[in-house]
Coordinates of C-alpha atoms in Angstrom, one line a residue:
Chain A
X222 CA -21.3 -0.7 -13.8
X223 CA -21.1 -1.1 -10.3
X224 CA -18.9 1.0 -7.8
X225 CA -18.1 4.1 -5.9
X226 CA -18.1 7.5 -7.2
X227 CA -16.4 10.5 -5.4
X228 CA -17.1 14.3 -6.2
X229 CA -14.9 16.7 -7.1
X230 CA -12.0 14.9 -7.9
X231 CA -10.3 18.0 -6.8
X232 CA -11.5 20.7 -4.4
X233 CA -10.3 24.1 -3.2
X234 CA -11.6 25.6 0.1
X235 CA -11.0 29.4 1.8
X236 CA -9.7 28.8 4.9
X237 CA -12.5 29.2 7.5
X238 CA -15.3 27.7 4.8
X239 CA -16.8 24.3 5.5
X240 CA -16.9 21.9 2.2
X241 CA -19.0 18.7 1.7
X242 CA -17.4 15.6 0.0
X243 CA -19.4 13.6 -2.0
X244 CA -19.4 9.4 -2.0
X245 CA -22.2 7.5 -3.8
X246 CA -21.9 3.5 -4.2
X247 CA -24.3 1.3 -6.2
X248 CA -22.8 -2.1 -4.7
X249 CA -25.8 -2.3 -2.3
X250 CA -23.0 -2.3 0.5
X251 CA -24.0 -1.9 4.2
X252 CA -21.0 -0.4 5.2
X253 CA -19.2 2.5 4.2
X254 CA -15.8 4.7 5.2
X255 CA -14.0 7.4 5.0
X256 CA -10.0 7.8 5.3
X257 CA -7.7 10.5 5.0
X258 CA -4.3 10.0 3.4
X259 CA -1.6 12.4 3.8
X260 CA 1.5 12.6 1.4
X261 CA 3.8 9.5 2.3
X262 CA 1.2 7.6 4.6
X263 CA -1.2 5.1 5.0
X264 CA -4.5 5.2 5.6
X265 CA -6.1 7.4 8.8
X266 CA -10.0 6.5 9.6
X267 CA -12.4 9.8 9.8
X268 CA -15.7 8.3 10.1
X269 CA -17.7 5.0 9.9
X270 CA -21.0 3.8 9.3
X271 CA -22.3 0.2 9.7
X272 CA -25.9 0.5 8.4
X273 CA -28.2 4.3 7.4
X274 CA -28.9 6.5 9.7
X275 CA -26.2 4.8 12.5
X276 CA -22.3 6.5 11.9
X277 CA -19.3 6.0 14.2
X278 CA -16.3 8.3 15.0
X279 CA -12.8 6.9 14.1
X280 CA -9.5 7.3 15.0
X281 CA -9.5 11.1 13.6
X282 CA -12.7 12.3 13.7
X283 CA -12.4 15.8 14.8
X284 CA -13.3 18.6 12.8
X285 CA -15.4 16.2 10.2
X286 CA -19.0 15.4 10.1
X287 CA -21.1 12.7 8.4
X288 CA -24.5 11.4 7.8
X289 CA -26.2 8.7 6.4
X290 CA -29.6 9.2 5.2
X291 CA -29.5 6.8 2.5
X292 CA -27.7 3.3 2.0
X293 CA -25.9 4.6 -1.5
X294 CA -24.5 7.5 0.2
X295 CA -22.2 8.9 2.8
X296 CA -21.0 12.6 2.2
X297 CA -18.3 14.1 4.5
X298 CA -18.7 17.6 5.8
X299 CA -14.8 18.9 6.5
X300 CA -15.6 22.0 8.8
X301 CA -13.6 25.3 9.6
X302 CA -12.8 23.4 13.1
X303 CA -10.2 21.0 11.1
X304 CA -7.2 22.5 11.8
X305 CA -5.0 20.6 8.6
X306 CA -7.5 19.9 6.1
X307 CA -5.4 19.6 3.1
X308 CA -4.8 15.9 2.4
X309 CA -6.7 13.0 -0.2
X310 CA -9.9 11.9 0.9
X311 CA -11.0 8.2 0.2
X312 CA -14.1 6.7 0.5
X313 CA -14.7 3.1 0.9
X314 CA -17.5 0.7 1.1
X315 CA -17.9 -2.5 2.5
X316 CA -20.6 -5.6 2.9
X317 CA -19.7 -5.8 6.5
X318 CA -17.2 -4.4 8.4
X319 CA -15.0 -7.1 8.5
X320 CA -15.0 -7.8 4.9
X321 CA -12.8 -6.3 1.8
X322 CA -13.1 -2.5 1.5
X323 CA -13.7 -0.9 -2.0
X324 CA -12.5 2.0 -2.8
X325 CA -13.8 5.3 -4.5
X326 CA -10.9 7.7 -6.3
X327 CA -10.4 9.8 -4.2
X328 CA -10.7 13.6 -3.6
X329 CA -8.1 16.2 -2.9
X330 CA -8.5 18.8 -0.9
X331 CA -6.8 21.3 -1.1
X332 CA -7.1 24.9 1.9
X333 CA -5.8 28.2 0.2
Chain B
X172 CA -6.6 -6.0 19.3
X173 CA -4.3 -6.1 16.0
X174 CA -1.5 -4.1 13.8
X175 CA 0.0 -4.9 10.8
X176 CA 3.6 -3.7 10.5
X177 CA 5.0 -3.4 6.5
X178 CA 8.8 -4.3 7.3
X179 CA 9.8 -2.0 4.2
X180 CA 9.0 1.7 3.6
X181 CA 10.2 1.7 0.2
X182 CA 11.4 -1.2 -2.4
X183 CA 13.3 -0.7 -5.1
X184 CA 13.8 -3.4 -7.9
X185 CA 14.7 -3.9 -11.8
X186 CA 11.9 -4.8 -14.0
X187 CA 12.3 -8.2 -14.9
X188 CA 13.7 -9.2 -11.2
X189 CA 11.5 -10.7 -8.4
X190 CA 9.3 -8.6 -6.2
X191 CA 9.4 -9.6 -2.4
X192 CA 7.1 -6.6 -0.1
X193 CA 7.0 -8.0 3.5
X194 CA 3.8 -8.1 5.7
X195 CA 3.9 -8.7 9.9
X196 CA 0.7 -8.8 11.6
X197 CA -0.5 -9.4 15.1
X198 CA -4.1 -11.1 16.0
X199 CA -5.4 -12.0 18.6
X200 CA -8.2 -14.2 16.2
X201 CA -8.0 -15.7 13.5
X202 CA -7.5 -13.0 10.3
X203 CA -8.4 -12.2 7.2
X204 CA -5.6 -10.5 5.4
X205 CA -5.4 -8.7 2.3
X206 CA -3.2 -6.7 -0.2
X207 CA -4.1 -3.4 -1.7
X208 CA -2.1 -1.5 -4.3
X209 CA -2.7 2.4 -4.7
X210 CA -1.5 4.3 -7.8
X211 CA -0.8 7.7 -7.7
X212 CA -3.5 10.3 -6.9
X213 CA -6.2 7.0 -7.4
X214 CA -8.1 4.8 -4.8
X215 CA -6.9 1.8 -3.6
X216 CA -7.8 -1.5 -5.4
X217 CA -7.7 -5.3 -4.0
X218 CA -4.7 -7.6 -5.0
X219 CA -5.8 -10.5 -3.6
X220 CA -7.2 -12.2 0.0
X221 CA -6.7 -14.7 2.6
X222 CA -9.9 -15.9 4.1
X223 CA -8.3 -19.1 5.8
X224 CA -8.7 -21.2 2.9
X225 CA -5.5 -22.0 0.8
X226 CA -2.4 -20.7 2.5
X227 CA -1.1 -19.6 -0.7
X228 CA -2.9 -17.4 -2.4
X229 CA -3.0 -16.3 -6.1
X230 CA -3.7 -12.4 -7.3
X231 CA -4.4 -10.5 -10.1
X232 CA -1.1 -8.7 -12.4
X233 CA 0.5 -12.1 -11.4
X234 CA 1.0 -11.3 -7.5
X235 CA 0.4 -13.8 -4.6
X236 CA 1.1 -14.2 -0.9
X237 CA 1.8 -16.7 1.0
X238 CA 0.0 -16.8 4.6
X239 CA 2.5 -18.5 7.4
X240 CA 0.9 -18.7 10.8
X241 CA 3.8 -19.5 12.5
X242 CA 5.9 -16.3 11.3
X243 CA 2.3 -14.3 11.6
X244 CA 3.6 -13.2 8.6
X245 CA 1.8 -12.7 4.8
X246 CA 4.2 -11.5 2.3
X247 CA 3.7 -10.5 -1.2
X248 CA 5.4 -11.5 -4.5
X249 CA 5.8 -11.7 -7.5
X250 CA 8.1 -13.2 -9.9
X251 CA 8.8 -10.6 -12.6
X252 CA 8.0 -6.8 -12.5
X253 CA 6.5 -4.4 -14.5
X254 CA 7.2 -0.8 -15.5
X255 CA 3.3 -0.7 -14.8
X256 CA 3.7 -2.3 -11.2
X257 CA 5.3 1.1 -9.3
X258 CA 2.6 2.0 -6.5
X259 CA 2.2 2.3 -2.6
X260 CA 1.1 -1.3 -1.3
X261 CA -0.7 -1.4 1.5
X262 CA -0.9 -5.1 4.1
X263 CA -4.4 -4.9 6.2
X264 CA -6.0 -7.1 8.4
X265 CA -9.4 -7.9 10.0
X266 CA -10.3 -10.3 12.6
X267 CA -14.6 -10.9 12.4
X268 CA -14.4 -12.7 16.0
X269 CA -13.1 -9.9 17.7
X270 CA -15.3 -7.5 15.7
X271 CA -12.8 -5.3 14.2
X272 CA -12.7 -3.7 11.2
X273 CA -9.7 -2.9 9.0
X274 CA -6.4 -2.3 10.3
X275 CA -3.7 -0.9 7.6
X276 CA -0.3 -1.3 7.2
X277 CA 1.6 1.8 6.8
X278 CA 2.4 0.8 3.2
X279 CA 5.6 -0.1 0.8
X280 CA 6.2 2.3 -2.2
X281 CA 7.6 0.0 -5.2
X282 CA 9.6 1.6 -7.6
X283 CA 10.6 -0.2 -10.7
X284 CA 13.6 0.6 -12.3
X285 CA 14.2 0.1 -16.3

């Protein structure tokens, strides 16, 4: 089956600790995305990445980090420097930017 | 640039009635436009599209939308709902001339009431 896969479904972090989000897609998609929802909101755009090894900072990039060594996958780095990092992370990919997103999941993270 | 605006935060209807959730964009190209429907603690998954073909455009669960140039507006129905149709609905747009990627609406939470 084709589609995105998100790991852990559910993730607790110290505060202080950096965690790594995992997104893997096997739609041989050029494009990928992540967002940050918050409870009651839309959708907020961390980090994009047009093609591997190339990433661009969205609208709330601080305090995450990215890479993109392979085209299947795009894994987000929350670091201590996030000040609120307890929200649902989604990750998206895409054939180009301007086409229809899909969607992974999700993961929730969760700062004790 | 472009923004979509979702008119209503939250909808509230009887199963069985007509579902109306109301879409506003702004463009400066021509768009693509697109529904998404989110269930609780899940990803988002595609309704339907409008890639300037037909105007009216069908979806799966039964849903369409109806894309009115004039009224820059791309609303979503549906005739009956479901129990099964409570979610967050999110309106988004894209524009390929200009270059831009998705823009979201802030979203519409449907309940469904027996």
């Amino acid at each position: 089956d084709g589609g995105i896969t998100q790991s852990p479904k559910y993730l607790f972090r110290k505060e202080g600790q950096n965690v790594t989000l995992s997104c893997e897609q096997n739609l041989n998609h050029d494009a990928m995305y992540w967002y940050r929802q918050d409870p009651g909101q839309g959708l907020r755009l961390i980090y994009y990445s047009q093609i591997v090894n190339d990433f661009q900072k969205g609208d709330i990039a601080e305090g995450y980090s990215v890479s993109r060594e392979k085209k299947e996958s795009f894994p987000l780095t929350v670091t201590s420097a996030q000040k609120n990092p307890t929200a649902f992370y989604l990750c998206a990919s895409s054939i180009a930017t301007h086409n229809e997103q899909f969607f992974g999941p999700g993961t929730r993270l969760t700062v004790l | 640039a472009q923004s979509v605006t979702q008119l209503d935060s939250h909808v509230s209807v009887s199963e069985g009635t007509p579902v109306l959730l109301r879409c506003n964009y702004s463009s400066s190209y021509s768009p693509s436009l697109f529904w998404y429907v989110q269930h609780p603690n899940k990803g988002l998954q595609l309704l339907l599209k409008y890639t300037s073909a037909a105007t009216l455009v069908k979806g799966i669960n039964g849903f369409e939308a109806e894309f009115k140039k004039s009224e820059t507006s791309f609303h979503l129905t549906k005739p009956s709902a479901h129990m099964s149709d409570a979610a967050e609905y999110f309106c988004v747009v894209s524009a390929y001339n200009a270059g831009n990627m998705l823009t979201f609406g802030g979203g519409t939470r449907l309940m469904v009431k027996p």
